[in-house]
Coordinates of N, CA, C and O in Angstrom, one line a residue:
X16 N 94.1 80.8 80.5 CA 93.5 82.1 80.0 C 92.5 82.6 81.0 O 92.6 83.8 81.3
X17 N 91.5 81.9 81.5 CA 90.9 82.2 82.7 C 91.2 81.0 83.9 O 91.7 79.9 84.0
X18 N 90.6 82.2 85.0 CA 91.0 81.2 86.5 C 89.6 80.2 86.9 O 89.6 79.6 88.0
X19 N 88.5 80.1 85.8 CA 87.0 79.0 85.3 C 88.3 77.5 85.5 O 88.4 76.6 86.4
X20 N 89.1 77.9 84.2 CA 90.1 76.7 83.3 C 90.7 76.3 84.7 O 90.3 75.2 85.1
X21 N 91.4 76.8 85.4 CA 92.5 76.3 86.0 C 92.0 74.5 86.7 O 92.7 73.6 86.5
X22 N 90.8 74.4 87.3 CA 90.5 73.3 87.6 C 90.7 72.4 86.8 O 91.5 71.5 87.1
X23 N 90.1 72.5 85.7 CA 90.0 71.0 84.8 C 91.6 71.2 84.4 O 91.9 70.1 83.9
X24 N 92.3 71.9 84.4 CA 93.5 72.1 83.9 C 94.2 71.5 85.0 O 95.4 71.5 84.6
X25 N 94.2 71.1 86.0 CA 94.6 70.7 87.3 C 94.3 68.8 87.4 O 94.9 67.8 87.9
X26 N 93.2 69.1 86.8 CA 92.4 67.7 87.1 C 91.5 67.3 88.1 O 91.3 66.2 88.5
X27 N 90.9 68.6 88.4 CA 90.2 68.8 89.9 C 88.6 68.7 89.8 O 87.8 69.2 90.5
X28 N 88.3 67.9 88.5 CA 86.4 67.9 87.8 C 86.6 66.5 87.5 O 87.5 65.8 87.1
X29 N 85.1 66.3 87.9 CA 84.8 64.7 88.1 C 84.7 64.5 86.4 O 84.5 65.2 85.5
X30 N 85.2 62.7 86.7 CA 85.1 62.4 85.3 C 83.8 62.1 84.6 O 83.3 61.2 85.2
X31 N 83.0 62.5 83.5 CA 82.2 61.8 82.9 C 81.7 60.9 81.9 O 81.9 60.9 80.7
X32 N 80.9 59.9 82.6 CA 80.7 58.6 81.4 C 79.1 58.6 80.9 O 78.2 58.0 81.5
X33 N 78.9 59.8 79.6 CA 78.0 59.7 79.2 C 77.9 58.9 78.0 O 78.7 59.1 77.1
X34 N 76.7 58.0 77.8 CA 76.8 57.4 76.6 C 74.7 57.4 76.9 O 74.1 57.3 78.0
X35 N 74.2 57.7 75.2 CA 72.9 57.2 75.6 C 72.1 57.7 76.7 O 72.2 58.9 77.0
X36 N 71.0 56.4 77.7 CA 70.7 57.7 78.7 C 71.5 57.3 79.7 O 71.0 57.5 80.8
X37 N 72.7 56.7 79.8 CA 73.4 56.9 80.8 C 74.4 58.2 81.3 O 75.2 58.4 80.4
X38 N 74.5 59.0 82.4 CA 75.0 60.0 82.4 C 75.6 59.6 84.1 O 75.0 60.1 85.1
X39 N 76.8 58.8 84.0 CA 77.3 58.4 85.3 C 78.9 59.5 85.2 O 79.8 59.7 84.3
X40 N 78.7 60.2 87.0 CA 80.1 61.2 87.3 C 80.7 60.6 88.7 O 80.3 60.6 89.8
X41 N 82.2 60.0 87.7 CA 83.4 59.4 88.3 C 84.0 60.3 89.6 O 83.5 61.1 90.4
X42 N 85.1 59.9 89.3 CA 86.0 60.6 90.7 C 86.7 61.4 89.9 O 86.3 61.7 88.8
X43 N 87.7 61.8 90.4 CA 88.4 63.2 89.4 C 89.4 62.6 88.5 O 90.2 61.7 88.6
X44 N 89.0 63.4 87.1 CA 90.1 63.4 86.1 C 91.7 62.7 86.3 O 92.1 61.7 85.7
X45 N 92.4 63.3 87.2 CA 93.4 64.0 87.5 C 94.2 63.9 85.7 O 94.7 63.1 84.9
X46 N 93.9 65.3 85.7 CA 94.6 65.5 84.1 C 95.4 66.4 84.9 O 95.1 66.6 86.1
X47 N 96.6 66.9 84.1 CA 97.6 67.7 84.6 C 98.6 67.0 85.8 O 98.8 65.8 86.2
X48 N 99.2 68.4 86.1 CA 100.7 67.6 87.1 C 100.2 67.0 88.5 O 99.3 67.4 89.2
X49 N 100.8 65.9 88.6 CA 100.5 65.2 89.7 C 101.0 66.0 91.0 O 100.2 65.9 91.9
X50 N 101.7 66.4 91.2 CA 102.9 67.1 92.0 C 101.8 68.2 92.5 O 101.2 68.1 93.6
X51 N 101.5 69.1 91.6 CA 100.4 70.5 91.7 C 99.4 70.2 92.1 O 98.9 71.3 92.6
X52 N 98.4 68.9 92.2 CA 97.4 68.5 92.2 C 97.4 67.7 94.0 O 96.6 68.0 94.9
X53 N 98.5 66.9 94.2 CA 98.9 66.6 95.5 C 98.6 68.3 96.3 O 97.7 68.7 97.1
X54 N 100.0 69.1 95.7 CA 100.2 70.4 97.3 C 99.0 70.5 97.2 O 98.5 70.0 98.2
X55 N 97.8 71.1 96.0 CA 96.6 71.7 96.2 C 95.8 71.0 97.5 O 95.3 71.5 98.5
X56 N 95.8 69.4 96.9 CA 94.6 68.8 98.1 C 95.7 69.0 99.1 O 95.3 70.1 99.6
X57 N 96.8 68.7 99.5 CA 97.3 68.6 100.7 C 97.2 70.2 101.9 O 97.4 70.5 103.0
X58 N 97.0 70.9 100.6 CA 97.1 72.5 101.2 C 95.6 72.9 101.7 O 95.4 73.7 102.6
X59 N 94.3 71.8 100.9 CA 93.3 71.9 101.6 C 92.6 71.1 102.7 O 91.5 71.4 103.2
X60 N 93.2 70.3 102.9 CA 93.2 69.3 103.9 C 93.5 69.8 105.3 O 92.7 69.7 106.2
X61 N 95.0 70.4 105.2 CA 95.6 71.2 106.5 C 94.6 72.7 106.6 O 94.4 73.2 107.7
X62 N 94.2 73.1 105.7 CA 93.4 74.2 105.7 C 91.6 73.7 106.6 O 90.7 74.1 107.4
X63 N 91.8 72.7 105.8 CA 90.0 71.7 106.8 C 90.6 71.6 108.2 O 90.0 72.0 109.2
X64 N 91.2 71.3 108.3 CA 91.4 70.3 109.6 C 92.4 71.4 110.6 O 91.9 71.3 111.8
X65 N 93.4 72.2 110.4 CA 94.0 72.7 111.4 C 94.1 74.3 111.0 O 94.4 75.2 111.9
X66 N 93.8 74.7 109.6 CA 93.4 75.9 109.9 C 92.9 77.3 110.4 O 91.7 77.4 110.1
X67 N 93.3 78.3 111.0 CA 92.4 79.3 111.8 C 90.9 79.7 110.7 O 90.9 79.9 109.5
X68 N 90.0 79.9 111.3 CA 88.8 80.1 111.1 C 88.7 81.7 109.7 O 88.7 82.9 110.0
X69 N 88.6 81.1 108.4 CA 88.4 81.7 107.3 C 86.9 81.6 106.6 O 86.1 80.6 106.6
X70 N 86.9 82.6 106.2 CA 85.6 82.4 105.0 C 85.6 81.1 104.3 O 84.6 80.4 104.1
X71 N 86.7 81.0 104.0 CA 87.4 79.8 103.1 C 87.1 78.8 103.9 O 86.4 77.9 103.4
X72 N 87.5 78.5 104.9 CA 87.5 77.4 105.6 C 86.0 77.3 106.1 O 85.8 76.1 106.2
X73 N 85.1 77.9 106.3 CA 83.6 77.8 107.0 C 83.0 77.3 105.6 O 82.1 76.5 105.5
X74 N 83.9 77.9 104.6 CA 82.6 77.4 103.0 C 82.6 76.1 103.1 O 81.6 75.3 103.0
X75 N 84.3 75.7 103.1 CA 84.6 74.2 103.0 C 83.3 73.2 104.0 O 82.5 72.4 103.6
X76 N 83.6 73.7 105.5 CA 83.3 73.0 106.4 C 81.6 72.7 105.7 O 81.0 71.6 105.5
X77 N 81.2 73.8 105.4 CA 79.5 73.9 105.2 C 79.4 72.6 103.6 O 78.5 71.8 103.3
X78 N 80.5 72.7 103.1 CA 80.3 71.4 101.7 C 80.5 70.2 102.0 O 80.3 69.2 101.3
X79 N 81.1 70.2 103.2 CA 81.6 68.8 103.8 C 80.5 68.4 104.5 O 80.4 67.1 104.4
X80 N 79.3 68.9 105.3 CA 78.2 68.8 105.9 C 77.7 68.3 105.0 O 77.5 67.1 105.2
X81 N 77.0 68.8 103.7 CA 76.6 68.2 102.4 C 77.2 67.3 101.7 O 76.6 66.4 101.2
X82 N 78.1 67.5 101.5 CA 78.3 66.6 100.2 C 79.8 65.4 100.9 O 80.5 64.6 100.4
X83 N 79.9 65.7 101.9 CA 81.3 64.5 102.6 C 82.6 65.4 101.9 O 82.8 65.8 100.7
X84 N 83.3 65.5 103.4 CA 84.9 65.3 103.9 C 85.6 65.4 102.2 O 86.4 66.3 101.9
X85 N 85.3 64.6 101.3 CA 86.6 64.2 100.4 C 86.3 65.2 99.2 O 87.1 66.0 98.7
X86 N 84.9 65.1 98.9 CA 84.1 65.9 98.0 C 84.4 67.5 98.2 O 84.7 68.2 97.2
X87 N 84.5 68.2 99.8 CA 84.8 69.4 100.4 C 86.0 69.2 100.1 O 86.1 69.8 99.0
X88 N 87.2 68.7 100.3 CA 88.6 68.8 100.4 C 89.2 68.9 98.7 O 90.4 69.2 98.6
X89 N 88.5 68.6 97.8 CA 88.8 68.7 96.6 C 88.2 69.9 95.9 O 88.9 70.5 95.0
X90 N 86.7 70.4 96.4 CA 86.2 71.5 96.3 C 87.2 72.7 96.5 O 87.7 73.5 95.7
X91 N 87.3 72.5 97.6 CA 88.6 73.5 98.3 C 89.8 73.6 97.7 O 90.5 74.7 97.7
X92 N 90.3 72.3 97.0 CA 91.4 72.8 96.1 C 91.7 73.5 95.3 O 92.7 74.3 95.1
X93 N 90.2 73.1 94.5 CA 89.9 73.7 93.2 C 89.7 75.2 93.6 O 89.6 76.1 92.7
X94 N 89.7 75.4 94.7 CA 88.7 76.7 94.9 C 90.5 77.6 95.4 O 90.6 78.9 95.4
X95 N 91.4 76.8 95.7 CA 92.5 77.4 96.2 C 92.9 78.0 94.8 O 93.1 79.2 94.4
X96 N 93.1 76.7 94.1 CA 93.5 77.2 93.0 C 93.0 78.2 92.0 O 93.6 78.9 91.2
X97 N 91.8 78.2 92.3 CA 91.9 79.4 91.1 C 91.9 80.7 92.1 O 92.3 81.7 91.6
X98 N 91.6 80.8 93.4 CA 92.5 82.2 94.0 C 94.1 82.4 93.7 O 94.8 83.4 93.7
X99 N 94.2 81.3 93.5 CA 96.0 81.2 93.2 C 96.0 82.0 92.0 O 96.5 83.1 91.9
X100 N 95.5 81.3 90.8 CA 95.5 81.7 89.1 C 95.3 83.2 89.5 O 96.1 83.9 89.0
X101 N 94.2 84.0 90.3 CA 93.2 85.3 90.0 C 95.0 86.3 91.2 O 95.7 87.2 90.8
X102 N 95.1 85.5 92.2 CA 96.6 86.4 92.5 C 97.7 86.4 91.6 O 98.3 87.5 91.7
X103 N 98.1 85.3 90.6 CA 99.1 85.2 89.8 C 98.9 86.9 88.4 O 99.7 87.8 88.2
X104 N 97.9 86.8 88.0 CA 97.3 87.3 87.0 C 97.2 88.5 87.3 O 97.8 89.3 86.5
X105 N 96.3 89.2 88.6 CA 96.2 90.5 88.9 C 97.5 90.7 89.5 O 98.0 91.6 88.9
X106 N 98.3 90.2 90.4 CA 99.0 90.5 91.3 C 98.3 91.1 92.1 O 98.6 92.2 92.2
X107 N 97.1 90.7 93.0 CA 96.3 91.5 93.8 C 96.4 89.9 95.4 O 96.8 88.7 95.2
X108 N 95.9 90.7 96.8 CA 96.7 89.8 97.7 C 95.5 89.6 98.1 O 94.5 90.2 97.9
X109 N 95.7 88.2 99.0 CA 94.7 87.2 99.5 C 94.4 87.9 100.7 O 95.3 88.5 101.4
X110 N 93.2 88.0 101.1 CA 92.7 88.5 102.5 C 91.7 87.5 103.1 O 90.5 87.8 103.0
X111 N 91.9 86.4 103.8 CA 91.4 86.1 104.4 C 90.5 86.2 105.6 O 90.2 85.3 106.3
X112 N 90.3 87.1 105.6 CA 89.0 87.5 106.6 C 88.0 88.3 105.8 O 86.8 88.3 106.2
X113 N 88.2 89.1 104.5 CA 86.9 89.3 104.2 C 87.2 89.2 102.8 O 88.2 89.4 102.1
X114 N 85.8 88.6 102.3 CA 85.5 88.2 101.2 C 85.2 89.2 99.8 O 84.1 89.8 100.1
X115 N 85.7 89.6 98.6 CA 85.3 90.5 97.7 C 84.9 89.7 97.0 O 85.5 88.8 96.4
X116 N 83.4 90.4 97.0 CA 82.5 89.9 95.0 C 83.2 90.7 94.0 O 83.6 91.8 94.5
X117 N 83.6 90.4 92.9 CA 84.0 90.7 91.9 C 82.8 91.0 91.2 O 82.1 90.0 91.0
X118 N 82.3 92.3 90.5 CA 81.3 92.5 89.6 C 81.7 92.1 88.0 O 82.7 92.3 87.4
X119 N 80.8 91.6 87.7 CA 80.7 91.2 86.4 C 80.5 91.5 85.5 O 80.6 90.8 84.6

């Protein structure tokens, strides 16, 4: 229903083990298709590593500085995918060189 959902609907949000005061965050869910969840990382992986120079790809590289390589490459999925969901929905096309805020 929104392109928020598509992540956890993917399985692309860390898991959580809260109980009490413990509040420990696993590795990813993977809820959803395994198949859909592979192209995504694999589509962000080749987009890190051999990609031509995008907005998309500079965000990544800047989360990989912070937060490590695997953490960015999963970010980036998530982040593919819901560009994917927001083109599926509008029928509106990906522009890789410049970036639109959407007002709220």
């Amino acid at each position: 229903t929104s392109s928020k959902k598509v992540g956890p609907w993917v399985g692309l949000t860390p898991s959580r083990n809260q109980s009490g005061e413990r509040d420990i965050s696993g590795g990813i869910t993977k809820a959803g298709d395994i198949n859909l969840r592979r192209a995504l990382c694999q589509a962000a992986t080749v987009m890190m590593h051999r990609g031509r120079s995008t907005w998309l790809r500079t965000w990544a590289v800047q989360v990989a500085r912070r937060r490590g390589a695997k953490r960015a490459m999963v970010a980036l999925a998530r982040r593919i995918s819901v560009i994917l969901h927001r083109i599926w929905t509008d029928g509106t096309t990906f522009r890789s060189e410049v970036r639109v805020k959407h007002a709220t």
